[in-house]
Amino acid sequence: MNPGKALLRQDMMPHILCPGCGHGIVMSALVRVLAKRYASLDQVALVAGIGCSSRVVGYIDANTLHTTHGRALSFATGLKLARPELTVIVVTGDGDGLGIGGNHLIHAARRNVDLTCILFNNETYGMTGGQLAPTTVTQAFTTTTPYGNHESAFDATALVTAAGATFVARAQAYRPDLLEGLIEQALDHRGFSFLDVLTDCTEYFSRKNQLGAGSDLLFSQTRSDTEISLDLTEWPRLQEPDGFPVRNLMPMGVLHESNRPTLEEVMELPGYRPKEG
Amino acid sequence: MATELVSGNEACARGAMAAGCNFFGGYPISPSSEVAEALARLLPKNGGVFLQMEDEMGSLGSVLGASLGGAKAMTATSGPGFTLMQEHLGYATLAEIPCVVVDVMRVGPSTGVPTAPSQGDVMQARWGSHGDRAVIVLAPASVQEIYEMTIIAFNLAERLRTPVVLIYDEVLAHMRERVELLVPHQEDLWRRPKPSVPPGPGYRPYLANEEGVAPLPNFGDGYRFHVTGLMHDERGYPTTQAKAVSQLMSRLKNKMEPVTEWILPESYRLEDADLAFVAYGITARVAKEAVDRLRDAGILAGLFRPRLLWPVPVTDFQKLLGHAGIAVVAEMNQGQWVEVVERLAPRSMQVLGQGKLGGEPMTTEELMNVAETLMQKGARVL
Amino acid sequence: MNDPTQIHANVVVAGVGGQGVVLAGNIIADVCMYYGLDVKKAEVHGMSQRGGAVSSQVRFGVEVHGGLIEKGQLNWIVGFEWAEALRWMPLLSPEGSVFVSTEEIIPPSALKDRVSGMVRYPLELLDHPRVRAFDAPALAKQAGNVKAAGVVLLGALSIDLPFSLDVWNQALTRWVPTKALEINLRAFELGRRWEEKAPVTKPQPVPKPITRQVWLNLEESWCKGCGICVNVCPERIWTLNQKNVVEALSPERCTGCGLCEKLCPDFAIDVLTESTIRVNEEGGSVLWQPN
Ligand code: SF4
Ligand code: SF4
Ligand code: SF4
């Protein structure tokens, strides 16, 4: 039993995500962690932007803020500095957080406000119908790249590391235990923590790229560790060694960790209680 | 009470402090930057937070986040930045998040003349954000009034749970005047209404009180509610039902209506005026002098100065200058508020827009010339 | 039933990754097509690269509509792996039969439970009258390569079907790599003669399994029928019904691994163990509860 289920706004469920959408799995891991860590969500705020991923916060019975496209981190920064005692978690997508909101992301990383940002990365704009995202790999098909994507993709983790984030990790929907552990580590971290979670858009991205539906798509994340590739420049041609497609993956786990004072500490905000470590 | 010689932007910052502002998120832009600079000094010393954000979207975003955390929050910007803030102004209206936004007007469109005054953002302040929304826009005409109206802006924002825009031009922003920095009594500072029910199933975050305003607890107070820019029901949950949507939109408009009774326009020598100037902000001060000089020259002139541009003070307008034969709407743009006057004016009234472009303020002579020409053309001369 | 052009039947080939389940399905489909039959084939491959469950449903007849076999409509189960075959038992028609290898392959995700002795390998159906179990790998070894065990089972199946040996051999020739063809043809032949030749090893009786207290709870109205749980469950417990909602086929096999719950995007499944059951006191319908 997922103890996080008790934290859902039951009268809003079931959620609007498509059948098999990886975002639901990430959401499930997130509430599981919340239930494990917090006796009550009174002091937890979830801030999201716009997009399928961002809809997730509305179903969780915390202080939830569904903001404008790309700007969740700025709302979260204001909220956190006004109420430093709150735990503030930002839920964003790849389009929301890296496209329209990319500027806020790098600056949030630079400021090192004690926030946790979870980026649901499905390589596409789901809510608007499966268009090109900043994380869509080269050659992939989307509704706005009918001839394949000519551009290169962002590696979100490298970006925020360069911008100064003090905790950077990557997880995937397919490995819920790894995901849960990393969410916990991110929440434990003192400073700006960033989690790039590979998830899937069954409705658009998978159909356009023939990655299969539901579980097939999910399984396409299961390439063994030896075959993990850092190469984001080329669309890993869909290979079918066992009769279903396989995609290249990026390294998982904690990719960067460092220690410097949070903005709350530097500003000496009275309500702020720095975490251990 | 202290009397000091301060600039308009400084007065704005001091007014904010007097109103209990404890959060500012902003981005530098001429000619508003001094508001941020002043608050960067004042806020941290007084337990507040000053934050320079990466852009204007982020500025107002941080302000809204802070406000939900319980802060009295504001930002200040100028034309181009104000444009970038429009989305969040719309968001704040719908999600009902109190905040104050100061727009120091400069010549536009685009980068225009960054350091020259204009009154070109009047319509932007009204219709800048997409969708259909009611707004509160205050237009001070002196440094003293900037100070006072900043406090009023916070009061309105808190009481009505809405963004309030304060607009003035570059001349006022940088003009130094003697200002009485009256410190308001604590009881004269409004705070957003708080829910009367305890947290729990009985609490409906968007259930309005008798003023049409939904009480707003802070994030972290134990009321775990949902805030969204989607149309929502009383629970705060997204809805697309026509009835719920239209009810919400009507409530958001109706709650603003009493503001016209709270913020009254200035009426100067209007009682027997044949010709009325309609002007706001710095232009109104020029118009006021023109009124006196015209009267000296035998022309019965008067001035109607709206201090609240939106919502439009309809009743006052009709009551105070319905009888004048001519209205000259003087503004530093190509004719914006004149459209309001044209709509409100009785049939018998001749309405003329007197614009001024180029970044130089309107002069008394210009207004006198206009008035004299008009009066020679047939209006009654004493 | 004896006219190969008029036959109407359903076969499931079940096994784990790497056993050639999909290939076997293709061979059956190929043979049917030779006789002009309409064929529908549905495959489920879970974590097949990791030894996870794989199955191939082959439906054939003069005209076939849906791709999925319904309860009581399954005529033959070809089990490359014993436990995988068992998952399909609830679908078997009363006259249906099962050809199954007694080889045990434990899916890695269930390994923890099996190794600890919490859950035993299920051999209880070995005495079922419709089950024809034999040591296919041993026969395959005899043919030249243990990997041809699946083809041995196909050979056994071919006895029950009205298709000619020539057509089977043609299909094998088309699908099996030339290098391995000879061994596979031999394995097929051995499979056809399994009744006389096969050394049926009756497994030792096992101690009564220690069952763990696991309850499965399904919030039907939240299930969107994505099929993730169907494919991830190492025990193959979930199946999608006609309403496109999951249903527990054989909940008694649940090891409580929790994969389905964690990977369901819709919070529809609760896996309740003794430690969590109290949380759900008033909760929904308990689907299954052991003894
Ligand atoms: S459109 Fe894509 S990302 Fe959005 S809910 Fe559907 S599957 Fe998920
Ligand atoms: S917990 Fe779920 S996935 Fe695991 S065996 Fe039981 S039903 Fe299957
Ligand atoms: S994973 Fe969940 S939603 Fe998908 S079929 Fe299974 S129970 Fe239904």
Coordinates of N, CA, C and O and ligand atoms in Angstrom, one line a residue, chain C residues 214 216 229 232-238 253-261 269 271, ligand 2:
Chain C
V214 N -0.5 -11.5 1.9 CA -0.6 -10.4 1.0 C -2.0 -10.2 0.4 O -2.6 -11.2 0.1
L216 N -4.4 -7.9 -2.3 CA -4.4 -7.0 -3.4 C -5.7 -6.3 -3.4 O -6.7 -6.9 -3.3
C229 N 0.8 -2.8 -15.1 CA 0.8 -3.9 -14.1 C 0.8 -5.3 -14.7 O 1.5 -6.2 -14.3
V232 N 4.3 -5.9 -15.8 CA 5.5 -5.9 -14.9 C 5.4 -6.9 -13.8 O 6.4 -7.4 -13.3
C233 N 4.2 -7.4 -13.5 CA 4.0 -8.4 -12.5 C 4.8 -9.6 -12.8 O 4.6 -10.3 -13.8
P234 N 5.8 -10.0 -12.0 CA 6.6 -11.2 -12.3 C 5.8 -12.4 -12.2 O 6.2 -13.5 -12.8
E235 N 4.7 -12.4 -11.5 CA 3.9 -13.5 -11.3 C 2.7 -13.6 -12.3 O 1.8 -14.4 -12.2
R236 N 2.6 -12.6 -13.2 CA 1.6 -12.5 -14.2 C 0.2 -12.6 -13.6 O -0.6 -13.4 -14.0
I237 N 0.0 -11.8 -12.6 CA -1.3 -11.9 -11.9 C -2.4 -11.0 -12.5 O -3.6 -11.4 -12.5
W238 N -2.0 -10.0 -13.1 CA -3.0 -9.0 -13.7 C -3.3 -9.3 -15.1 O -2.5 -9.7 -15.9
R253 N -0.8 -16.2 -6.3 CA 0.6 -16.2 -6.6 C 1.4 -14.9 -6.2 O 2.6 -14.9 -6.3
C254 N 0.7 -14.0 -5.8 CA 1.3 -12.7 -5.5 C 2.3 -12.8 -4.4 O 2.1 -13.4 -3.3
T255 N 3.5 -12.3 -4.7 CA 4.6 -12.4 -3.7 C 4.7 -11.1 -2.9 O 5.6 -11.0 -2.0
G256 N 3.9 -10.2 -3.2 CA 4.0 -8.9 -2.5 C 5.2 -8.1 -2.9 O 5.6 -7.2 -2.1
C257 N 5.7 -8.3 -4.1 CA 6.9 -7.5 -4.5 C 6.6 -6.0 -4.6 O 7.5 -5.2 -4.5
G258 N 5.4 -5.7 -4.9 CA 5.0 -4.3 -4.9 C 5.2 -3.5 -6.2 O 4.9 -2.4 -6.3
L259 N 5.8 -4.3 -7.2 CA 6.1 -3.6 -8.5 C 4.8 -3.0 -9.1 O 4.9 -1.9 -9.6
C260 N 3.7 -3.7 -9.1 CA 2.5 -3.2 -9.8 C 2.1 -2.0 -9.1 O 1.7 -1.0 -9.8
E261 N 2.1 -1.9 -7.8 CA 1.7 -0.7 -7.1 C 2.6 0.5 -7.4 O 2.1 1.5 -7.7
I269 N -3.7 0.3 -7.7 CA -3.5 -1.0 -7.0 C -2.8 -0.7 -5.6 O -1.9 0.1 -5.5
V271 N -1.0 -3.0 -2.8 CA -0.5 -4.3 -2.3 C -0.3 -4.2 -0.8 O 0.4 -3.4 -0.3
Ligands
SF4_2 S1 2.9 -7.3 -5.8 FE1 2.0 -6.9 -7.7 S2 3.6 -7.2 -9.2 FE2 4.3 -8.2 -7.3 S3 3.6 -10.3 -7.5 FE3 1.9 -9.2 -6.4 S4 0.6 -8.6 -8.0 FE4 2.5 -9.1 -9.0

